[in-house]
Amino acid sequence: MAEILKHAVPRSEVAASLAQVRETVTGVIADIRERGDAAVREYSEKFDNWSPDSFRLSAEEVEKIVASVPEQVIVDIRFVQDQVRAFARHQLDSLREFEVETLPGVRLGQKHIPVQAAGAYIPGGRYPLTASAHMTIVTAKVAGVPRVVACTPPIRGEIPAATVAAMHLAGADEIWLLGAVQAVAAMAVGTDSMRPVNLIAGPGNAYVAEAKRQLFGEIGIDLFAGPTEILVLADEGADPFVCAVDLLSQAEHGPDSPAVLVTTSREVAERTITEVERLLPGMPTRDFAGPAWRDHGQVHVVDTLDEMYALADDFAFEHVEVLTAEPRLALEKMTQYGALFLGEGTCVSFGDKVIGTNHVLPTRGAARYTGGLWVGKYLKTVTYQEVTDSASQALLGRLCGRASRVELFEGHARSGDVRAAKAEGDALPWNGVA
């Protein structure tokens, strides 16, 4: 039996907050559909206090901004983007196009076509999240997307130079200083100044996630990526200090970011809580991490490792960090997570910032049915077919006629009949031909 030493706020409170977000987002999207650029500008002024002559940066502006970034930052950005690019290329190499002959003269094939325009949303209301530029733009370019539109908001009225540099170095074709729902809606529906895209990728706050949810179907999206989540799984040998540091590393993303510990050791649980409370007051980001831990932090104590893994799958969290004696056992035991971080040497922050796997991952239980952003999200896997052998054409035509009439689809049946007639002279009585 699991014992809960720390509870999160009731789900009803979270649901009420989401309902308010949903209503706000619906109104903003409808307004941008109707008034386009004028509405985009009003919301940018309202939410970001940002209204330049043009939200899109010119090539000259980008060059000037990139030149202002310290050289070491540029070196680090290039290094991390190399890691992301290499992993995305390995993913691309794992996808195979093929053509097979299933019957004489019957060829079936599969190929991968990149979407022709993708939007990359890089959050930045609180922090300059350069890493999200690597994850969304580099991966799209590896997939072969010819037009990538990248949007990021200003930070307290200032241009986030490092983020702009990351967007540019990643290969963005258009860079816009535009944030939140207005950015997502503009990319999705288009305005006089921005051509719409086919798919939008990237993480964001609850408003960005809701905008993507409401626009899905009109455009494609990567996944529902809401507030960051971390689940730490620990046995009796885990270091409570490490558990606490890593829980807070993700709680600082925002006041609505869940941070959860599940452990087989009551001592580890209690000492982790003590360490969190000790570390929090000294964190520069305590204004976000504090409310996140207070309202969304949880600590569970379970009896066995199997119970721990089962509970972890029930959470289906974005990030799962495994601090156990045999961390790779999680690969066998777990099926529902965005990404696993195995062992004390592998923190979630590595995945967020530097290691090369994609940090745009499913939240709010979406790991039950999807993985994270990867090169395949930017590709449309399509099929084609060709029949050139007359005997196969007749065989399939007759079969199509019989199968279609079982379903009372006479039009389908007649298409098959015609192929059999063309190939081997079958009669078409429904056409008045003996």
mmCIF file with all atom_site columns, N, CA and C in Angstrom, residues 299-361:
data_model
loop_
_atom_site.group_PDB
_atom_site.id
_atom_site.type_symbol
_atom_site.label_atom_id
_atom_site.label_alt_id
_atom_site.label_comp_id
_atom_site.label_asym_id
_atom_site.label_entity_id
_atom_site.label_seq_id
_atom_site.pdbx_PDB_ins_code
_atom_site.Cartn_x
_atom_site.Cartn_y
_atom_site.Cartn_z
_atom_site.occupancy
_atom_site.B_iso_or_equiv
_atom_site.pdbx_formal_charge
_atom_site.auth_seq_id
_atom_site.auth_comp_id
_atom_site.auth_asym_id
_atom_site.auth_atom_id
_atom_site.pdbx_PDB_model_num
ATOM 1   N N  . VAL A 1 299 ? 4.711  13.348 -2.406  1.00 0.00 ? 299 VAL A N  1
ATOM 2   C CA . VAL A 1 299 ? 5.676  12.341 -1.979  1.00 0.00 ? 299 VAL A CA 1
ATOM 3   C C  . VAL A 1 299 ? 4.909  11.089 -1.586  1.00 0.00 ? 299 VAL A C  1
ATOM 4   N N  . HIS A 1 300 ? 5.248  9.966  -2.227  1.00 0.00 ? 300 HIS A N  1
ATOM 5   C CA . HIS A 1 300 ? 4.587  8.679  -1.987  1.00 0.00 ? 300 HIS A CA 1
ATOM 6   C C  . HIS A 1 300 ? 5.623  7.667  -1.514  1.00 0.00 ? 300 HIS A C  1
ATOM 7   N N  . VAL A 1 301 ? 5.261  6.879  -0.520  1.00 0.00 ? 301 VAL A N  1
ATOM 8   C CA . VAL A 1 301 ? 6.099  5.777  -0.063  1.00 0.00 ? 301 VAL A CA 1
ATOM 9   C C  . VAL A 1 301 ? 5.372  4.469  -0.381  1.00 0.00 ? 301 VAL A C  1
ATOM 10  N N  . VAL A 1 302 ? 6.073  3.566  -1.079  1.00 0.00 ? 302 VAL A N  1
ATOM 11  C CA . VAL A 1 302 ? 5.488  2.276  -1.465  1.00 0.00 ? 302 VAL A CA 1
ATOM 12  C C  . VAL A 1 302 ? 6.326  1.150  -0.877  1.00 0.00 ? 302 VAL A C  1
ATOM 13  N N  . ASP A 1 303 ? 5.797  -0.058 -0.932  1.00 0.00 ? 303 ASP A N  1
ATOM 14  C CA . ASP A 1 303 ? 6.462  -1.197 -0.305  1.00 0.00 ? 303 ASP A CA 1
ATOM 15  C C  . ASP A 1 303 ? 7.523  -1.850 -1.184  1.00 0.00 ? 303 ASP A C  1
ATOM 16  N N  . THR A 1 304 ? 7.296  -1.891 -2.496  1.00 0.00 ? 304 THR A N  1
ATOM 17  C CA . THR A 1 304 ? 8.190  -2.646 -3.381  1.00 0.00 ? 304 THR A CA 1
ATOM 18  C C  . THR A 1 304 ? 8.526  -1.844 -4.637  1.00 0.00 ? 304 THR A C  1
ATOM 19  N N  . LEU A 1 305 ? 9.571  -2.285 -5.311  1.00 0.00 ? 305 LEU A N  1
ATOM 20  C CA . LEU A 1 305 ? 9.940  -1.664 -6.585  1.00 0.00 ? 305 LEU A CA 1
ATOM 21  C C  . LEU A 1 305 ? 8.840  -1.858 -7.623  1.00 0.00 ? 305 LEU A C  1
ATOM 22  N N  . ASP A 1 306 ? 8.230  -3.035 -7.670  1.00 0.00 ? 306 ASP A N  1
ATOM 23  C CA . ASP A 1 306 ? 7.156  -3.274 -8.627  1.00 0.00 ? 306 ASP A CA 1
ATOM 24  C C  . ASP A 1 306 ? 6.001  -2.301 -8.400  1.00 0.00 ? 306 ASP A C  1
ATOM 25  N N  . GLU A 1 307 ? 5.686  -2.060 -7.134  1.00 0.00 ? 307 GLU A N  1
ATOM 26  C CA . GLU A 1 307 ? 4.620  -1.103 -6.824  1.00 0.00 ? 307 GLU A CA 1
ATOM 27  C C  . GLU A 1 307 ? 5.035  0.310  -7.246  1.00 0.00 ? 307 GLU A C  1
ATOM 28  N N  . MET A 1 308 ? 6.304  0.615  -7.086  1.00 0.00 ? 308 MET A N  1
ATOM 29  C CA . MET A 1 308 ? 6.811  1.931  -7.488  1.00 0.00 ? 308 MET A CA 1
ATOM 30  C C  . MET A 1 308 ? 6.666  2.129  -8.996  1.00 0.00 ? 308 MET A C  1
ATOM 31  N N  . TYR A 1 309 ? 7.050  1.106  -9.783  1.00 0.00 ? 309 TYR A N  1
ATOM 32  C CA . TYR A 1 309 ? 6.953  1.235  -11.230 1.00 0.00 ? 309 TYR A CA 1
ATOM 33  C C  . TYR A 1 309 ? 5.499  1.282  -11.691 1.00 0.00 ? 309 TYR A C  1
ATOM 34  N N  . ALA A 1 310 ? 4.629  0.538  -11.042 1.00 0.00 ? 310 ALA A N  1
ATOM 35  C CA . ALA A 1 310 ? 3.216  0.561  -11.408 1.00 0.00 ? 310 ALA A CA 1
ATOM 36  C C  . ALA A 1 310 ? 2.610  1.934  -11.140 1.00 0.00 ? 310 ALA A C  1
ATOM 37  N N  . LEU A 1 311 ? 2.949  2.525  -9.994  1.00 0.00 ? 311 LEU A N  1
ATOM 38  C CA . LEU A 1 311 ? 2.447  3.863  -9.680  1.00 0.00 ? 311 LEU A CA 1
ATOM 39  C C  . LEU A 1 311 ? 3.015  4.890  -10.654 1.00 0.00 ? 311 LEU A C  1
ATOM 40  N N  . ALA A 1 312 ? 4.280  4.710  -11.028 1.00 0.00 ? 312 ALA A N  1
ATOM 41  C CA . ALA A 1 312 ? 4.896  5.626  -11.996 1.00 0.00 ? 312 ALA A CA 1
ATOM 42  C C  . ALA A 1 312 ? 4.148  5.593  -13.324 1.00 0.00 ? 312 ALA A C  1
ATOM 43  N N  . ASP A 1 313 ? 3.768  4.400  -13.780 1.00 0.00 ? 313 ASP A N  1
ATOM 44  C CA . ASP A 1 313 ? 2.998  4.297  -15.019 1.00 0.00 ? 313 ASP A CA 1
ATOM 45  C C  . ASP A 1 313 ? 1.628  4.953  -14.886 1.00 0.00 ? 313 ASP A C  1
ATOM 46  N N  . ASP A 1 314 ? 1.035  4.901  -13.706 1.00 0.00 ? 314 ASP A N  1
ATOM 47  C CA . ASP A 1 314 ? -0.240 5.582  -13.486 1.00 0.00 ? 314 ASP A CA 1
ATOM 48  C C  . ASP A 1 314 ? -0.084 7.094  -13.631 1.00 0.00 ? 314 ASP A C  1
ATOM 49  N N  . PHE A 1 315 ? 1.033  7.624  -13.155 1.00 0.00 ? 315 PHE A N  1
ATOM 50  C CA . PHE A 1 315 ? 1.286  9.057  -13.317 1.00 0.00 ? 315 PHE A CA 1
ATOM 51  C C  . PHE A 1 315 ? 1.482  9.411  -14.787 1.00 0.00 ? 315 PHE A C  1
ATOM 52  N N  . ALA A 1 316 ? 2.157  8.551  -15.553 1.00 0.00 ? 316 ALA A N  1
ATOM 53  C CA . ALA A 1 316 ? 2.442  8.804  -16.977 1.00 0.00 ? 316 ALA A CA 1
ATOM 54  C C  . ALA A 1 316 ? 3.044  10.196 -17.165 1.00 0.00 ? 316 ALA A C  1
ATOM 55  N N  . PHE A 1 317 ? 4.107  10.470 -16.417 1.00 0.00 ? 317 PHE A N  1
ATOM 56  C CA . PHE A 1 317 ? 4.697  11.810 -16.385 1.00 0.00 ? 317 PHE A CA 1
ATOM 57  C C  . PHE A 1 317 ? 5.649  12.052 -17.557 1.00 0.00 ? 317 PHE A C  1
ATOM 58  N N  . GLU A 1 318 ? 5.933  13.317 -17.737 1.00 0.00 ? 318 GLU A N  1
ATOM 59  C CA . GLU A 1 318 ? 6.835  13.778 -18.785 1.00 0.00 ? 318 GLU A CA 1
ATOM 60  C C  . GLU A 1 318 ? 8.265  13.277 -18.551 1.00 0.00 ? 318 GLU A C  1
ATOM 61  N N  . HIS A 1 319 ? 8.847  13.638 -17.413 1.00 0.00 ? 319 HIS A N  1
ATOM 62  C CA . HIS A 1 319 ? 10.206 13.228 -17.073 1.00 0.00 ? 319 HIS A CA 1
ATOM 63  C C  . HIS A 1 319 ? 10.160 12.241 -15.914 1.00 0.00 ? 319 HIS A C  1
ATOM 64  N N  . VAL A 1 320 ? 10.853 11.121 -16.061 1.00 0.00 ? 320 VAL A N  1
ATOM 65  C CA . VAL A 1 320 ? 10.952 10.154 -14.972 1.00 0.00 ? 320 VAL A CA 1
ATOM 66  C C  . VAL A 1 320 ? 12.434 9.881  -14.719 1.00 0.00 ? 320 VAL A C  1
ATOM 67  N N  . GLU A 1 321 ? 12.883 10.246 -13.522 1.00 0.00 ? 321 GLU A N  1
ATOM 68  C CA . GLU A 1 321 ? 14.277 10.055 -13.133 1.00 0.00 ? 321 GLU A CA 1
ATOM 69  C C  . GLU A 1 321 ? 14.353 8.858  -12.193 1.00 0.00 ? 321 GLU A C  1
ATOM 70  N N  . VAL A 1 322 ? 15.208 7.895  -12.516 1.00 0.00 ? 322 VAL A N  1
ATOM 71  C CA . VAL A 1 322 ? 15.257 6.633  -11.785 1.00 0.00 ? 322 VAL A CA 1
ATOM 72  C C  . VAL A 1 322 ? 16.539 6.564  -10.964 1.00 0.00 ? 322 VAL A C  1
ATOM 73  N N  . LEU A 1 323 ? 16.409 6.746  -9.646  1.00 0.00 ? 323 LEU A N  1
ATOM 74  C CA . LEU A 1 323 ? 17.548 6.739  -8.731  1.00 0.00 ? 323 LEU A CA 1
ATOM 75  C C  . LEU A 1 323 ? 17.488 5.469  -7.890  1.00 0.00 ? 323 LEU A C  1
ATOM 76  N N  . THR A 1 324 ? 17.806 4.354  -8.540  1.00 0.00 ? 324 THR A N  1
ATOM 77  C CA . THR A 1 324 ? 17.762 3.048  -7.877  1.00 0.00 ? 324 THR A CA 1
ATOM 78  C C  . THR A 1 324 ? 19.057 2.292  -8.142  1.00 0.00 ? 324 THR A C  1
ATOM 79  N N  . ALA A 1 325 ? 19.209 1.163  -7.456  1.00 0.00 ? 325 ALA A N  1
ATOM 80  C CA . ALA A 1 325 ? 20.419 0.363  -7.635  1.00 0.00 ? 325 ALA A CA 1
ATOM 81  C C  . ALA A 1 325 ? 20.517 -0.204 -9.047  1.00 0.00 ? 325 ALA A C  1
ATOM 82  N N  . GLU A 1 326 ? 19.381 -0.505 -9.670  1.00 0.00 ? 326 GLU A N  1
ATOM 83  C CA . GLU A 1 326 ? 19.341 -1.027 -11.039 1.00 0.00 ? 326 GLU A CA 1
ATOM 84  C C  . GLU A 1 326 ? 18.403 -0.178 -11.889 1.00 0.00 ? 326 GLU A C  1
ATOM 85  N N  . PRO A 1 327 ? 18.835 1.010  -12.271 1.00 0.00 ? 327 PRO A N  1
ATOM 86  C CA . PRO A 1 327 ? 17.928 1.934  -12.966 1.00 0.00 ? 327 PRO A CA 1
ATOM 87  C C  . PRO A 1 327 ? 17.417 1.413  -14.305 1.00 0.00 ? 327 PRO A C  1
ATOM 88  N N  . ARG A 1 328 ? 18.211 0.598  -15.009 1.00 0.00 ? 328 ARG A N  1
ATOM 89  C CA . ARG A 1 328 ? 17.788 0.125  -16.326 1.00 0.00 ? 328 ARG A CA 1
ATOM 90  C C  . ARG A 1 328 ? 16.610 -0.853 -16.243 1.00 0.00 ? 328 ARG A C  1
ATOM 91  N N  . LEU A 1 329 ? 16.292 -1.316 -15.035 1.00 0.00 ? 329 LEU A N  1
ATOM 92  C CA . LEU A 1 329 ? 15.114 -2.152 -14.859 1.00 0.00 ? 329 LEU A CA 1
ATOM 93  C C  . LEU A 1 329 ? 13.843 -1.408 -15.262 1.00 0.00 ? 329 LEU A C  1
ATOM 94  N N  . ALA A 1 330 ? 13.876 -0.085 -15.166 1.00 0.00 ? 330 ALA A N  1
ATOM 95  C CA . ALA A 1 330 ? 12.718 0.719  -15.556 1.00 0.00 ? 330 ALA A CA 1
ATOM 96  C C  . ALA A 1 330 ? 12.382 0.543  -17.030 1.00 0.00 ? 330 ALA A C  1
ATOM 97  N N  . LEU A 1 331 ? 13.380 0.276  -17.865 1.00 0.00 ? 331 LEU A N  1
ATOM 98  C CA . LEU A 1 331 ? 13.130 0.048  -19.288 1.00 0.00 ? 331 LEU A CA 1
ATOM 99  C C  . LEU A 1 331 ? 12.252 -1.167 -19.522 1.00 0.00 ? 331 LEU A C  1
ATOM 100 N N  . GLU A 1 332 ? 12.340 -2.143 -18.629 1.00 0.00 ? 332 GLU A N  1
ATOM 101 C CA . GLU A 1 332 ? 11.517 -3.353 -18.741 1.00 0.00 ? 332 GLU A CA 1
ATOM 102 C C  . GLU A 1 332 ? 10.166 -3.175 -18.055 1.00 0.00 ? 332 GLU A C  1
ATOM 103 N N  . LYS A 1 333 ? 10.169 -2.465 -16.950 1.00 0.00 ? 333 LYS A N  1
ATOM 104 C CA . LYS A 1 333 ? 8.974  -2.407 -16.111 1.00 0.00 ? 333 LYS A CA 1
ATOM 105 C C  . LYS A 1 333 ? 7.981  -1.324 -16.523 1.00 0.00 ? 333 LYS A C  1
ATOM 106 N N  . MET A 1 334 ? 8.462  -0.240 -17.136 1.00 0.00 ? 334 MET A N  1
ATOM 107 C CA . MET A 1 334 ? 7.596  0.908  -17.395 1.00 0.00 ? 334 MET A CA 1
ATOM 108 C C  . MET A 1 334 ? 7.205  1.016  -18.863 1.00 0.00 ? 334 MET A C  1
ATOM 109 N N  . THR A 1 335 ? 6.003  1.532  -19.099 1.00 0.00 ? 335 THR A N  1
ATOM 110 C CA . THR A 1 335 ? 5.501  1.723  -20.467 1.00 0.00 ? 335 THR A CA 1
ATOM 111 C C  . THR A 1 335 ? 4.927  3.112  -20.705 1.00 0.00 ? 335 THR A C  1
ATOM 112 N N  . GLN A 1 336 ? 4.760  3.927  -19.663 1.00 0.00 ? 336 GLN A N  1
ATOM 113 C CA . GLN A 1 336 ? 4.065  5.204  -19.819 1.00 0.00 ? 336 GLN A CA 1
ATOM 114 C C  . GLN A 1 336 ? 4.898  6.346  -19.232 1.00 0.00 ? 336 GLN A C  1
ATOM 115 N N  . TYR A 1 337 ? 5.646  7.014  -20.108 1.00 0.00 ? 337 TYR A N  1
ATOM 116 C CA . TYR A 1 337 ? 6.492  8.133  -19.700 1.00 0.00 ? 337 TYR A CA 1
ATOM 117 C C  . TYR A 1 337 ? 6.907  8.889  -20.954 1.00 0.00 ? 337 TYR A C  1
ATOM 118 N N  . GLY A 1 338 ? 7.322  10.139 -20.767 1.00 0.00 ? 338 GLY A N  1
ATOM 119 C CA . GLY A 1 338 ? 7.853  10.908 -21.881 1.00 0.00 ? 338 GLY A CA 1
ATOM 120 C C  . GLY A 1 338 ? 9.302  10.568 -22.143 1.00 0.00 ? 338 GLY A C  1
ATOM 121 N N  . ALA A 1 339 ? 10.114 10.574 -21.069 1.00 0.00 ? 339 ALA A N  1
ATOM 122 C CA . ALA A 1 339 ? 11.536 10.227 -21.194 1.00 0.00 ? 339 ALA A CA 1
ATOM 123 C C  . ALA A 1 339 ? 12.032 9.699  -19.861 1.00 0.00 ? 339 ALA A C  1
ATOM 124 N N  . LEU A 1 340 ? 12.920 8.707  -19.920 1.00 0.00 ? 340 LEU A N  1
ATOM 125 C CA . LEU A 1 340 ? 13.549 8.148  -18.727 1.00 0.00 ? 340 LEU A CA 1
ATOM 126 C C  . LEU A 1 340 ? 14.961 8.695  -18.577 1.00 0.00 ? 340 LEU A C  1
ATOM 127 N N  . PHE A 1 341 ? 15.339 8.948  -17.333 1.00 0.00 ? 341 PHE A N  1
ATOM 128 C CA . PHE A 1 341 ? 16.681 9.404  -16.996 1.00 0.00 ? 341 PHE A CA 1
ATOM 129 C C  . PHE A 1 341 ? 17.226 8.410  -15.976 1.00 0.00 ? 341 PHE A C  1
ATOM 130 N N  . LEU A 1 342 ? 18.173 7.590  -16.409 1.00 0.00 ? 342 LEU A N  1
ATOM 131 C CA . LEU A 1 342 ? 18.540 6.389  -15.678 1.00 0.00 ? 342 LEU A CA 1
ATOM 132 C C  . LEU A 1 342 ? 19.799 6.592  -14.848 1.00 0.00 ? 342 LEU A C  1
ATOM 133 N N  . GLY A 1 343 ? 19.655 6.550  -13.536 1.00 0.00 ? 343 GLY A N  1
ATOM 134 C CA . GLY A 1 343 ? 20.787 6.610  -12.636 1.00 0.00 ? 343 GLY A CA 1
ATOM 135 C C  . GLY A 1 343 ? 21.136 8.014  -12.199 1.00 0.00 ? 343 GLY A C  1
ATOM 136 N N  . GLU A 1 344 ? 21.877 8.080  -11.081 1.00 0.00 ? 344 GLU A N  1
ATOM 137 C CA . GLU A 1 344 ? 22.204 9.375  -10.481 1.00 0.00 ? 344 GLU A CA 1
ATOM 138 C C  . GLU A 1 344 ? 23.031 10.263 -11.403 1.00 0.00 ? 344 GLU A C  1
ATOM 139 N N  . GLY A 1 345 ? 23.784 9.662  -12.314 1.00 0.00 ? 345 GLY A N  1
ATOM 140 C CA . GLY A 1 345 ? 24.606 10.456 -13.223 1.00 0.00 ? 345 GLY A CA 1
ATOM 141 C C  . GLY A 1 345 ? 23.836 11.121 -14.348 1.00 0.00 ? 345 GLY A C  1
ATOM 142 N N  . THR A 1 346 ? 22.530 10.877 -14.419 1.00 0.00 ? 346 THR A N  1
ATOM 143 C CA . THR A 1 346 ? 21.730 11.352 -15.553 1.00 0.00 ? 346 THR A CA 1
ATOM 144 C C  . THR A 1 346 ? 20.553 12.164 -15.052 1.00 0.00 ? 346 THR A C  1
ATOM 145 N N  . CYS A 1 347 ? 20.714 13.455 -14.944 1.00 0.00 ? 347 CYS A N  1
ATOM 146 C CA . CYS A 1 347 ? 19.618 14.290 -14.427 1.00 0.00 ? 347 CYS A CA 1
ATOM 147 C C  . CYS A 1 347 ? 18.693 14.737 -15.554 1.00 0.00 ? 347 CYS A C  1
ATOM 148 N N  . VAL A 1 348 ? 17.473 15.082 -15.196 1.00 0.00 ? 348 VAL A N  1
ATOM 149 C CA . VAL A 1 348 ? 16.495 15.572 -16.167 1.00 0.00 ? 348 VAL A CA 1
ATOM 150 C C  . VAL A 1 348 ? 17.014 16.837 -16.865 1.00 0.00 ? 348 VAL A C  1
ATOM 151 N N  . SER A 1 349 ? 17.751 17.640 -16.129 1.00 0.00 ? 349 SER A N  1
ATOM 152 C CA . SER A 1 349 ? 18.270 18.882 -16.721 1.00 0.00 ? 349 SER A CA 1
ATOM 153 C C  . SER A 1 349 ? 19.186 18.614 -17.910 1.00 0.00 ? 349 SER A C  1
ATOM 154 N N  . PHE A 1 350 ? 19.888 17.466 -17.915 1.00 0.00 ? 350 PHE A N  1
ATOM 155 C CA . PHE A 1 350 ? 20.680 17.113 -19.099 1.00 0.00 ? 350 PHE A CA 1
ATOM 156 C C  . PHE A 1 350 ? 19.778 17.031 -20.327 1.00 0.00 ? 350 PHE A C  1
ATOM 157 N N  . GLY A 1 351 ? 18.642 16.363 -20.175 1.00 0.00 ? 351 GLY A N  1
ATOM 158 C CA . GLY A 1 351 ? 17.712 16.244 -21.287 1.00 0.00 ? 351 GLY A CA 1
ATOM 159 C C  . GLY A 1 351 ? 17.130 17.575 -21.694 1.00 0.00 ? 351 GLY A C  1
ATOM 160 N N  . ASP A 1 352 ? 16.862 18.422 -20.710 1.00 0.00 ? 352 ASP A N  1
ATOM 161 C CA . ASP A 1 352 ? 16.318 19.746 -21.001 1.00 0.00 ? 352 ASP A CA 1
ATOM 162 C C  . ASP A 1 352 ? 17.273 20.602 -21.810 1.00 0.00 ? 352 ASP A C  1
ATOM 163 N N  . LYS A 1 353 ? 18.576 20.489 -21.504 1.00 0.00 ? 353 LYS A N  1
ATOM 164 C CA . LYS A 1 353 ? 19.511 21.508 -21.981 1.00 0.00 ? 353 LYS A CA 1
ATOM 165 C C  . LYS A 1 353 ? 20.606 21.043 -22.926 1.00 0.00 ? 353 LYS A C  1
ATOM 166 N N  . VAL A 1 354 ? 21.167 19.821 -22.736 1.00 0.00 ? 354 VAL A N  1
ATOM 167 C CA . VAL A 1 354 ? 22.442 19.586 -23.407 1.00 0.00 ? 354 VAL A CA 1
ATOM 168 C C  . VAL A 1 354 ? 22.663 18.222 -24.039 1.00 0.00 ? 354 VAL A C  1
ATOM 169 N N  . ILE A 1 355 ? 21.920 17.180 -23.667 1.00 0.00 ? 355 ILE A N  1
ATOM 170 C CA . ILE A 1 355 ? 22.389 15.831 -24.002 1.00 0.00 ? 355 ILE A CA 1
ATOM 171 C C  . ILE A 1 355 ? 22.085 15.407 -25.432 1.00 0.00 ? 355 ILE A C  1
ATOM 172 N N  . GLY A 1 356 ? 21.013 15.975 -26.043 1.00 0.00 ? 356 GLY A N  1
ATOM 173 C CA . GLY A 1 356 ? 20.742 15.684 -27.449 1.00 0.00 ? 356 GLY A CA 1
ATOM 174 C C  . GLY A 1 356 ? 19.390 15.070 -27.743 1.00 0.00 ? 356 GLY A C  1
ATOM 175 N N  . THR A 1 357 ? 18.783 14.385 -26.766 1.00 0.00 ? 357 THR A N  1
ATOM 176 C CA . THR A 1 357 ? 17.407 13.912 -26.962 1.00 0.00 ? 357 THR A CA 1
ATOM 177 C C  . THR A 1 357 ? 16.460 15.098 -26.869 1.00 0.00 ? 357 THR A C  1
ATOM 178 N N  . ASN A 1 358 ? 15.265 14.944 -27.398 1.00 0.00 ? 358 ASN A N  1
ATOM 179 C CA . ASN A 1 358 ? 14.355 16.086 -27.481 1.00 0.00 ? 358 ASN A CA 1
ATOM 180 C C  . ASN A 1 358 ? 13.640 16.312 -26.161 1.00 0.00 ? 358 ASN A C  1
ATOM 181 N N  . HIS A 1 359 ? 13.551 17.573 -25.744 1.00 0.00 ? 359 HIS A N  1
ATOM 182 C CA . HIS A 1 359 ? 12.909 17.863 -24.461 1.00 0.00 ? 359 HIS A CA 1
ATOM 183 C C  . HIS A 1 359 ? 11.442 18.274 -24.589 1.00 0.00 ? 359 HIS A C  1
ATOM 184 N N  . VAL A 1 360 ? 10.903 18.284 -25.789 1.00 0.00 ? 360 VAL A N  1
ATOM 185 C CA . VAL A 1 360 ? 9.476  18.550 -25.956 1.00 0.00 ? 360 VAL A CA 1
ATOM 186 C C  . VAL A 1 360 ? 8.752  17.222 -25.769 1.00 0.00 ? 360 VAL A C  1
ATOM 187 N N  . LEU A 1 361 ? 8.111  17.068 -24.615 1.00 0.00 ? 361 LEU A N  1
ATOM 188 C CA . LEU A 1 361 ? 7.611  15.767 -24.180 1.00 0.00 ? 361 LEU A CA 1
ATOM 189 C C  . LEU A 1 361 ? 6.164  15.858 -23.715 1.00 0.00 ? 361 LEU A C  1
#
